[in-house]
Short mmCIF file of C-alpha atoms and ligand atoms in Angstrom, two decimals:
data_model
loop_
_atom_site.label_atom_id
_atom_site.label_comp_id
_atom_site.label_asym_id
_atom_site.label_seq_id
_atom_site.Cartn_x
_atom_site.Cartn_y
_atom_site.Cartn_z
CA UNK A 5 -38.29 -3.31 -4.21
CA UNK A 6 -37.41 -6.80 -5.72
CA UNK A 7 -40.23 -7.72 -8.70
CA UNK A 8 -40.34 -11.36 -7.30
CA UNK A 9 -42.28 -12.14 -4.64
CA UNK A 10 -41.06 -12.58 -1.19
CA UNK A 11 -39.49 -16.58 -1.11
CA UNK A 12 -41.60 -19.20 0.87
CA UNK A 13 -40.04 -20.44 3.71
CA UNK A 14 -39.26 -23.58 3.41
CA UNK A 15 -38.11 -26.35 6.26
CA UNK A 16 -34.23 -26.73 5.56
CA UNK A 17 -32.61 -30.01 4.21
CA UNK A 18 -28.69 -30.33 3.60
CA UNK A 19 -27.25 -32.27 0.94
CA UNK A 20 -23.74 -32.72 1.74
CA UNK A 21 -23.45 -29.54 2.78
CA UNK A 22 -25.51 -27.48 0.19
CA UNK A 23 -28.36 -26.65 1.56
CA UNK A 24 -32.02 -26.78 0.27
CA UNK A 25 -34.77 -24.38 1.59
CA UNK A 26 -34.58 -22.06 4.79
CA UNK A 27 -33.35 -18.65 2.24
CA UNK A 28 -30.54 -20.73 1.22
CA UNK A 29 -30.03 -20.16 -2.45
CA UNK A 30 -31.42 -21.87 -4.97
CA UNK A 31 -29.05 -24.69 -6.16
CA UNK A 32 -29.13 -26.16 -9.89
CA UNK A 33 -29.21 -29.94 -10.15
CA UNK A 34 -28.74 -32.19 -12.88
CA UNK A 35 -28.11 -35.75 -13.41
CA UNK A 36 -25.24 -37.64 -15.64
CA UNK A 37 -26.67 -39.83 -18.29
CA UNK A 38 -23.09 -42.49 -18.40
CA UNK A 39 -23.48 -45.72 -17.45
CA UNK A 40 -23.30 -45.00 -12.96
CA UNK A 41 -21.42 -48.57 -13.02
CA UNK A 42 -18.70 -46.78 -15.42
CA UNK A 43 -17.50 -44.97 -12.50
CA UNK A 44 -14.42 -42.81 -14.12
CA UNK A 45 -16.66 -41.89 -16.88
CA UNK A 46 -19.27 -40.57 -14.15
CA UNK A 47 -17.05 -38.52 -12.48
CA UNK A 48 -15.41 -37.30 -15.82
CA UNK A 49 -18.81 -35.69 -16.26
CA UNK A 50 -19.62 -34.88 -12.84
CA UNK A 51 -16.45 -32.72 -13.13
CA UNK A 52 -17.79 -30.97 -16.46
CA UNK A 53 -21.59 -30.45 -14.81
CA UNK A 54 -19.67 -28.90 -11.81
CA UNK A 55 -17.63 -27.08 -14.10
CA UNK A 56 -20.71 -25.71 -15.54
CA UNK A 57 -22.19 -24.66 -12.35
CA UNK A 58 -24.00 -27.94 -11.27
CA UNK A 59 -24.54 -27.79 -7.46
CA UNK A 60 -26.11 -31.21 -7.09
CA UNK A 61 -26.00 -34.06 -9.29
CA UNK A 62 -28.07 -36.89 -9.21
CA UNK A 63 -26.78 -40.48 -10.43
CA UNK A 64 -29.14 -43.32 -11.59
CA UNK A 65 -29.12 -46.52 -9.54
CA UNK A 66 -30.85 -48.81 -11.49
CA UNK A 67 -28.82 -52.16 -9.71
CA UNK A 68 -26.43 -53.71 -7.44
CA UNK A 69 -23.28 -52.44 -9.96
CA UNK A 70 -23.91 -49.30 -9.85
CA UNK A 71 -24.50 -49.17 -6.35
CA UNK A 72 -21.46 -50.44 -5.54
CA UNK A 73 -19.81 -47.58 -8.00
CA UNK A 74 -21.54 -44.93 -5.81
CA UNK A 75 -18.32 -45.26 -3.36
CA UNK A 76 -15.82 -44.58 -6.01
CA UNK A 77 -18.61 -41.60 -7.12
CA UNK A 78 -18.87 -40.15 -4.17
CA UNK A 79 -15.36 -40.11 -2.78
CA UNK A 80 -14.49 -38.66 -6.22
CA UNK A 81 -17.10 -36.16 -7.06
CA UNK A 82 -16.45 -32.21 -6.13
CA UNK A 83 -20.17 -31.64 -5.86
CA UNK A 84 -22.94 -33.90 -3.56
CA UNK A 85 -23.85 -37.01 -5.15
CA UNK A 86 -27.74 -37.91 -4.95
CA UNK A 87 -28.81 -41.68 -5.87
CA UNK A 88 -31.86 -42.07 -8.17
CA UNK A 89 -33.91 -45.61 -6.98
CA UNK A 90 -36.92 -46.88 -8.66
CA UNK A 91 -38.69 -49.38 -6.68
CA UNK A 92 -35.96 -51.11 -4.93
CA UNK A 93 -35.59 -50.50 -1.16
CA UNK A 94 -32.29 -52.73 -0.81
CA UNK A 95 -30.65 -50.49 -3.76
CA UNK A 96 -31.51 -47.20 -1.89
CA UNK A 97 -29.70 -49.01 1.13
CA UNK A 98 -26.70 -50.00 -0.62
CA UNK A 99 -26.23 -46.00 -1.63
CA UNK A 100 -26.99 -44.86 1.42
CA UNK A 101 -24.47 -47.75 2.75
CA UNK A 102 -22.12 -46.24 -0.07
CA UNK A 103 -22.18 -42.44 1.34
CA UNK A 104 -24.94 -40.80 -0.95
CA UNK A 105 -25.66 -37.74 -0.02
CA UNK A 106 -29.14 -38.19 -0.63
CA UNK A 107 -31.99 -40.29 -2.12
CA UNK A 108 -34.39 -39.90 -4.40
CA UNK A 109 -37.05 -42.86 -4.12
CA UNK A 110 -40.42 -42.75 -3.80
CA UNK A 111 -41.45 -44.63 -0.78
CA UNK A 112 -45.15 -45.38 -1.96
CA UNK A 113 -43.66 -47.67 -4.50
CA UNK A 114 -41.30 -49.78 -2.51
CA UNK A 115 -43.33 -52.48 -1.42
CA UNK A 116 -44.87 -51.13 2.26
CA UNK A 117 -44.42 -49.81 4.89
CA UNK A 118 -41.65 -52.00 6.54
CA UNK A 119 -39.45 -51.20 3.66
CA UNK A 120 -39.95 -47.41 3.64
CA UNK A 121 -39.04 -47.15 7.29
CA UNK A 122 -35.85 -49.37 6.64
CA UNK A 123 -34.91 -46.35 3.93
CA UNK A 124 -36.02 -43.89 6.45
CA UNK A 125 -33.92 -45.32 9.62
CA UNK A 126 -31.11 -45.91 7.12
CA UNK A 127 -31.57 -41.84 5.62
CA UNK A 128 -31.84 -40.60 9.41
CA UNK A 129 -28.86 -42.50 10.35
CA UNK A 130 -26.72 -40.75 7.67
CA UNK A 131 -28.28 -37.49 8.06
CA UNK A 132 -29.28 -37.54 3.73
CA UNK A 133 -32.48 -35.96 2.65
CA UNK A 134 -34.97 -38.22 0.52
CA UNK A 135 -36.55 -36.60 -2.61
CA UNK A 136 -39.99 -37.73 -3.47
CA UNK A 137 -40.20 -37.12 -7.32
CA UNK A 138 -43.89 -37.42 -8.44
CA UNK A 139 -44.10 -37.54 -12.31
CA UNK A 140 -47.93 -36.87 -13.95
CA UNK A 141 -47.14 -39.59 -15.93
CA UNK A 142 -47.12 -42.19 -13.14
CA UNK A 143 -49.98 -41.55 -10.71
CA UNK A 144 -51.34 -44.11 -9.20
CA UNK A 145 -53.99 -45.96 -10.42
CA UNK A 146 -56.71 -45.25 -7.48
CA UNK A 147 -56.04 -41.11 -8.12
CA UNK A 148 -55.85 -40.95 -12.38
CA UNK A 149 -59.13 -43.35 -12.06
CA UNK A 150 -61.00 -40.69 -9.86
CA UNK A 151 -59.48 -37.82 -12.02
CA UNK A 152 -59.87 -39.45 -15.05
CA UNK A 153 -56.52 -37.84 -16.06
CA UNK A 154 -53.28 -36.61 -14.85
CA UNK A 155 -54.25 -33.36 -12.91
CA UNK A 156 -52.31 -31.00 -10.79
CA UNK A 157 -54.53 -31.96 -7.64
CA UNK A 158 -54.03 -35.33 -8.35
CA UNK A 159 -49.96 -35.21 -8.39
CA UNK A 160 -50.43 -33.24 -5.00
CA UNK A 161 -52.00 -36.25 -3.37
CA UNK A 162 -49.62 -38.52 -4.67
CA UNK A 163 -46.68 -36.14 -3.14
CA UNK A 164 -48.63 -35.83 0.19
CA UNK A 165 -48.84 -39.71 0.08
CA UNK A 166 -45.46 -40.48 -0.23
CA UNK A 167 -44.73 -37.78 2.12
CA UNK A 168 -46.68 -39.04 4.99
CA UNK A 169 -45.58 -42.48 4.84
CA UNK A 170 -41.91 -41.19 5.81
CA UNK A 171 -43.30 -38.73 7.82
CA UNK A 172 -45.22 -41.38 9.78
CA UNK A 173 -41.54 -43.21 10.50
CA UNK A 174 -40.75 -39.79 11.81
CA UNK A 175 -38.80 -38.35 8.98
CA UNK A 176 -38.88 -35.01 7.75
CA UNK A 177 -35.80 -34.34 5.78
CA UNK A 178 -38.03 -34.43 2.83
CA UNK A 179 -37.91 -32.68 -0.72
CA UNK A 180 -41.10 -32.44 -2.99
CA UNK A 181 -40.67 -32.51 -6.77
CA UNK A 182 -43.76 -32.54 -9.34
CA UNK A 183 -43.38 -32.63 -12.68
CA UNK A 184 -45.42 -33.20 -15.93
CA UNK A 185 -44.53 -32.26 -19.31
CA UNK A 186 -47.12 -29.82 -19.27
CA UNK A 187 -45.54 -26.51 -18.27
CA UNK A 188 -49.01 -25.05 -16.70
CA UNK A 189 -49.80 -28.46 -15.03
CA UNK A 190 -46.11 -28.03 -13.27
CA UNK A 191 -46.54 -24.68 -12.00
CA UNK A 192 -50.23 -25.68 -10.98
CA UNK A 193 -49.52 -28.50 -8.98
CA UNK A 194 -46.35 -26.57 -7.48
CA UNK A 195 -48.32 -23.71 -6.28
CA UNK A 196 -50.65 -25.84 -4.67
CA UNK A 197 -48.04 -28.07 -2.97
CA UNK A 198 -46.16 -25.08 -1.99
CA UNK A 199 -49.77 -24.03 -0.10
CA UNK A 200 -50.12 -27.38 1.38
CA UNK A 201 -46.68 -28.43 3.07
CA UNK A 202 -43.68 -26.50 4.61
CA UNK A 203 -40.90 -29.22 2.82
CA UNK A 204 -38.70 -27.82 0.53
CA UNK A 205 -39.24 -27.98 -3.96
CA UNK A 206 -37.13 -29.07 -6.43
CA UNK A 207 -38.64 -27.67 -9.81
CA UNK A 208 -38.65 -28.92 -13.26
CA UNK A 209 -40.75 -29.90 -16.46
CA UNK A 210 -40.22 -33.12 -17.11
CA UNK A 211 -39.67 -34.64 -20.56
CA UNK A 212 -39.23 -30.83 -21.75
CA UNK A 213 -37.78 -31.30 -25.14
CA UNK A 214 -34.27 -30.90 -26.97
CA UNK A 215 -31.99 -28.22 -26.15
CA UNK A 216 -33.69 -24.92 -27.07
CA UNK A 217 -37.21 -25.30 -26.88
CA UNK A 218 -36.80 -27.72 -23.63
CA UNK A 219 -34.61 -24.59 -22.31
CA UNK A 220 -37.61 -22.16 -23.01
CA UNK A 221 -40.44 -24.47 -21.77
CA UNK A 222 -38.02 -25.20 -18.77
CA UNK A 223 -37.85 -21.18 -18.28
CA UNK A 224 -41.30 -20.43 -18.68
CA UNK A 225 -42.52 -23.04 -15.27
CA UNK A 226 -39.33 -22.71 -13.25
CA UNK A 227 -39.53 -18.99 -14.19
CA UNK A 228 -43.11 -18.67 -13.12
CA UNK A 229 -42.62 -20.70 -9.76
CA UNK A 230 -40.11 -18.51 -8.72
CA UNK A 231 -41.49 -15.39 -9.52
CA UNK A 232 -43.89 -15.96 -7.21
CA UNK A 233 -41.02 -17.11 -4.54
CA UNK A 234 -41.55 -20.65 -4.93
CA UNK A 235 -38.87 -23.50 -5.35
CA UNK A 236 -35.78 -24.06 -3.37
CA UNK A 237 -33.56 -26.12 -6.17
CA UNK A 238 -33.69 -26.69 -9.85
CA UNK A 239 -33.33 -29.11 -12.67
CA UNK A 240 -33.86 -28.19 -16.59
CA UNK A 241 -34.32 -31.48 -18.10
CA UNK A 242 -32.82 -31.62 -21.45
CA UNK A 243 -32.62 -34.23 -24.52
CA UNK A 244 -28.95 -33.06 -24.17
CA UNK A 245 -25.64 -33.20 -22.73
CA UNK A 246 -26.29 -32.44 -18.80
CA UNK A 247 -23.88 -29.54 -18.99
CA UNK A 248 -26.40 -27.73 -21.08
CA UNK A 249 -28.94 -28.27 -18.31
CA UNK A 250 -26.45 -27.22 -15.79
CA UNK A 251 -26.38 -23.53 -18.31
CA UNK A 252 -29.81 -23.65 -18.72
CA UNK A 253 -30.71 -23.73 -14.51
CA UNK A 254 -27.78 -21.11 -14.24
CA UNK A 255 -29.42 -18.73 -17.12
CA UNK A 256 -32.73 -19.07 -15.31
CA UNK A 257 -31.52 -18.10 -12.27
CA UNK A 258 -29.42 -15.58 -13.83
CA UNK A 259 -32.36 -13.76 -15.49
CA UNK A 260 -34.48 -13.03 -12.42
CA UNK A 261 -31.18 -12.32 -9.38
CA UNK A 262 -31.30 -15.15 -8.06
CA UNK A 263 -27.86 -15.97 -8.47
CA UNK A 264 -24.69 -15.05 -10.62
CA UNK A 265 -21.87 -17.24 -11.53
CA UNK A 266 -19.79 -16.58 -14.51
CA UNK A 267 -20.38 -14.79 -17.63
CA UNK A 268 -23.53 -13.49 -18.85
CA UNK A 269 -23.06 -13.06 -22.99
CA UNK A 270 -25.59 -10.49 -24.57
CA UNK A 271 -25.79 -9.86 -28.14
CA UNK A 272 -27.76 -7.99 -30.33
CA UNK A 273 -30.56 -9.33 -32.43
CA UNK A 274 -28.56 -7.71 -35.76
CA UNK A 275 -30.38 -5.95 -37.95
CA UNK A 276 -29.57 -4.09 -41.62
CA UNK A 277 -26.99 -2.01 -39.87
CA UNK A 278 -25.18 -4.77 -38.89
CA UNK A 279 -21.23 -5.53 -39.74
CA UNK A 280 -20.20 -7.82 -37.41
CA UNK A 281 -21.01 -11.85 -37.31
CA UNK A 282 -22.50 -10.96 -34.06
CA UNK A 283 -24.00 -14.83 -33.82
CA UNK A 284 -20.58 -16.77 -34.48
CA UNK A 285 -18.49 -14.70 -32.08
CA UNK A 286 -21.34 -14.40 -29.25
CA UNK A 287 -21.13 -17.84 -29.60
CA UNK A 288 -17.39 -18.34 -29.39
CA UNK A 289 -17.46 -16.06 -26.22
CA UNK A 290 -19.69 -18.04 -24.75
CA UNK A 291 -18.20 -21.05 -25.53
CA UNK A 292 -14.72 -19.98 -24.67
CA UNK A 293 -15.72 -17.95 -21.02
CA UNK A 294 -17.84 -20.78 -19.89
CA UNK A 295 -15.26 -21.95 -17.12
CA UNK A 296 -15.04 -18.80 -15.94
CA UNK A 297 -16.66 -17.73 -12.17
CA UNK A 298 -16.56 -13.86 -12.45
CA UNK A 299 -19.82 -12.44 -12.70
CA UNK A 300 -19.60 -10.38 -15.64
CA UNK A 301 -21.88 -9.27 -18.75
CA UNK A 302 -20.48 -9.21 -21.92
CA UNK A 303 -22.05 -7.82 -24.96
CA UNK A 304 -21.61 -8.52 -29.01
CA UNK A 305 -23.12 -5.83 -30.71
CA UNK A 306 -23.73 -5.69 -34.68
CA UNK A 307 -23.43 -1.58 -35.30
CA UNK A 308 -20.85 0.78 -33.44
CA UNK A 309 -23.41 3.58 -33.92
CA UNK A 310 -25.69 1.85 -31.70
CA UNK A 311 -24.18 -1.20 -29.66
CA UNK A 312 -22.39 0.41 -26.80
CA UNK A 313 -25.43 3.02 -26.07
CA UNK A 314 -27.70 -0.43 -26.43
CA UNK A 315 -25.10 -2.46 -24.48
CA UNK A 316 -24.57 -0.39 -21.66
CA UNK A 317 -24.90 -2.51 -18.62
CA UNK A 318 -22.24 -4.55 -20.05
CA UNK A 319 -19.03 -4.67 -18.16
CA UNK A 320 -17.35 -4.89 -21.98
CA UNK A 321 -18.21 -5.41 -25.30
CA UNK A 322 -17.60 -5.22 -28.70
CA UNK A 323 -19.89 -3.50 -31.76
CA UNK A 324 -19.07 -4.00 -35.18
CA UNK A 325 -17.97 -1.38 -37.77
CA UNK A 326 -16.27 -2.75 -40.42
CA UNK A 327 -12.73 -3.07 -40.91
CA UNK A 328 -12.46 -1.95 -37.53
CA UNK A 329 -14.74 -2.73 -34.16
CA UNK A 330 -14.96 -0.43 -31.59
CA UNK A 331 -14.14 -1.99 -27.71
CA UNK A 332 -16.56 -0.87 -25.09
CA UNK A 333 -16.69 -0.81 -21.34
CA UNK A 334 -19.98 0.29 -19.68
CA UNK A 335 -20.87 2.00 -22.73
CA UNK A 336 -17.39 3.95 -23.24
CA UNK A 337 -15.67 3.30 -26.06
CA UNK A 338 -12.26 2.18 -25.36
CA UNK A 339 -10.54 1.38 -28.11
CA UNK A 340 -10.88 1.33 -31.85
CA UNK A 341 -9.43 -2.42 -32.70
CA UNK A 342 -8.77 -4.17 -36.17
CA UNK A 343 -11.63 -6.49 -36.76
CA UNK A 344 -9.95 -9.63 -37.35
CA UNK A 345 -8.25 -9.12 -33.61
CA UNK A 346 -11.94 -8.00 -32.30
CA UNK A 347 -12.89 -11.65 -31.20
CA UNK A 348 -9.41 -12.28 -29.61
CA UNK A 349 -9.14 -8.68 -27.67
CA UNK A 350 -12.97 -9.22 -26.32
CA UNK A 351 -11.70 -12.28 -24.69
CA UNK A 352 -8.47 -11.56 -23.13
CA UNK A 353 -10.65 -8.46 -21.97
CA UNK A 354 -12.76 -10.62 -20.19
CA UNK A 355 -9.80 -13.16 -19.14
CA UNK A 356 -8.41 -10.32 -17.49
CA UNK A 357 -11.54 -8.36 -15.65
CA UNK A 358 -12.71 -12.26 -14.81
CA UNK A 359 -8.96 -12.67 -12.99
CA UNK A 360 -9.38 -9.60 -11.00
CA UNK A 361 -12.88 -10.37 -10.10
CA UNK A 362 -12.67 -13.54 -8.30
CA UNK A 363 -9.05 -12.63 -6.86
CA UNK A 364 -10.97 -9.48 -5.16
CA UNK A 365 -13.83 -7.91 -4.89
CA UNK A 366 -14.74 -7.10 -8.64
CA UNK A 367 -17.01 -4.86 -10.70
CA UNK A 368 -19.87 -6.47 -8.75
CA UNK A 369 -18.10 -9.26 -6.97
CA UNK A 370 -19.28 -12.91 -7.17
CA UNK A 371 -22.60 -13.00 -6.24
CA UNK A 372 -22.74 -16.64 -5.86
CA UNK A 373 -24.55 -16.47 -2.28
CA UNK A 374 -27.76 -15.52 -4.07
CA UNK A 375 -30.63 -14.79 -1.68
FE1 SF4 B 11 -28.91 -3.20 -35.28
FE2 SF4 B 11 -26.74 -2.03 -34.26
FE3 SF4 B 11 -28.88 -2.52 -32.66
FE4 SF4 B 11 -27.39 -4.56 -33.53
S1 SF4 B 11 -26.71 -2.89 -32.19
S2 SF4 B 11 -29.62 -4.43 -33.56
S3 SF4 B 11 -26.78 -3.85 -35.55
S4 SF4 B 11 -28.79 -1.11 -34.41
#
């Protein structure tokens, strides 16, 4: 019996073809940070995000230029292209115009009525979901006044807002993100959203903080949401290169079997028994196998004495002993390799296992499909 609880049902969007909600799995999003008018640039680091794992990647549109890049985008980009408007209604029109395969625009903010139905005709008419991205940080004035401060209740009424004004042009190919830079404010107002509505979540703490301690706080609230079987799509927000969000979404997902996709590098803590620099060549693994699809687990252990007992539901690993390092598969020891080679064997190891896995079925096959 899985220790997550059952996933909530969501109403099913498709963005270009990945789809949101419904049991589909749980896709990772992130969003470039070049200049969108810079088109090759863009899709130089579209191509590294989807390299990384990126499902979905989400493009600022902050004017007419980089609307009109959108086309070059999008007919270039391996993964669906979403177009991030702020206030604008003609801008989320030109990227829907320019083949977006979705929008993310909050249609409270966009000047009335009129205009959010012109979005919502336009959205229907290319079959693209629109994201409604409340942030605690921007409430309106009428709900932080009767709150008195950004509050999880509060960002629910903003989302329902927004929601019902497209729902009230008869659209429903919504997505629901709320986010605040407090980690127990984002799971609050996500549980309670999740309670209220049947449209599908995007999760993420916003503003979360440079790599490694945005990557933990990111953890902790997407974590928690889908514990409990909430959330149908994820972004870790990052003072970083997007890529590392990309890792970050795929380690979360990772951690609780949600989905697999490429290799999963375990290494020991080290300790006084340690005689390998586990750290530097974990690192190096990683760094080197993180183009690879195969789902795999690779360990770095510090000790031979203990690492491959420790280590055991790795697929293959390494543990340190000296002048020599001892090559482990599943806990077995292998081979008894010179330790200057050690780094070097562990990786044409893995090249090799990773070749066979996504050529067949593997030592677990690509579990990409999730659940
Ligand atoms: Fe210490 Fe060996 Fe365990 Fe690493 S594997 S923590 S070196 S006992």
């Amino acid at each position: 019996m899985s220790v997550l609880a059952e996933r909530r049902m969501a109403r099913q969007v498709s963005v270009g073809g990945v789809r949101i909600g419904g049991g589909a799995p749980v896709s990772v999003q992130s969003m470039t940070n070049t200049r969108t008018e810079d088109a090759p640039a863009t899709l130089a680091q579209i191509a590294r995000m989807a390299d990384a794992g990126c499902d979905i990647v989400r493009v600022a549109v902050p004017g007419r230029e980089a609307a009109a890049a959108l086309r070059e985008i999008v007919a270039g980009s391996p993964i669906p292209v979403v177009a991030d408007v702020h206030f604008d209604h003609r801008l989320a029109l030109a990227a829907a115009e320019a083949g977006a395969h979705g929008l993310r625009i909050n249609p409270g903010n966009i000047g009335g009525l009129g205009r959010a139905r012109e979005v919502a005709d336009a959205a229907r008419a290319r079959g693209i979901p629109i994201r409604i991205g409340v942030n605690a940080g921007s409430l309106e004035r009428d709900i932080l006044e009767r709150e008195g401060r950004p509050t999880a209740a509060g960002m629910v009424e903003s989302a329902m807002r927004h929601a019902e004004i497209l729902e009230s042009a008869g659209f429903r190919d919504i997505v629901l993100s709320l986010k605040a830079s407090d980690v127990l404010m984002t799971v609050e107002a996500n549980r309670l959203v999740a309670a209220r509505c049947d449209h599908p979540l995007h999760l993420g703490v916003t503003e979360a903080g440079t790599v490694a301690t945005g990557a933990v706080r990111s953890a902790v609230g997407i974590g928690l949401l889908l514990a409990e079987g909430i959330g149908d799509t994820i972004r870790v927000s990052l003072a970083g290169p997007p890529e590392e969000e990309v890792r970050a979404g795929r380690a979360i997902l990772s951690s609780l079997g949600l989905r697999r996709r490429g290799v999963t590098v375990i290494a020991c803590p080290t300790c006084g028994r340690t005689t390998l620099d586990v750290q530097r060549i974990a690192e190096r693994v990683e760094a080197e196998t993180a183009s690879l699809h195969a789902d795999l687990v690779v360990a770095v252990m510090g000790c031979a004495v203990n690492g491959p007992g420790e280590a055991r539901e790795a697929d293959v690993g390494i543990a340190g002993g000296g002048e020599t390092v001892v090559l482990f598969r599943k806990g077995e020891r292998v081979a008894v390799i010179e330790g200057t080679l050690a780094l070097e064997r562990l990786l044409s190891e893995v090249r090799e296992m990773a070749g066979r896995a996504t050529a067949g079925p593997g030592p677990r096959g690509n579990t990409e499909g999730g659940r």
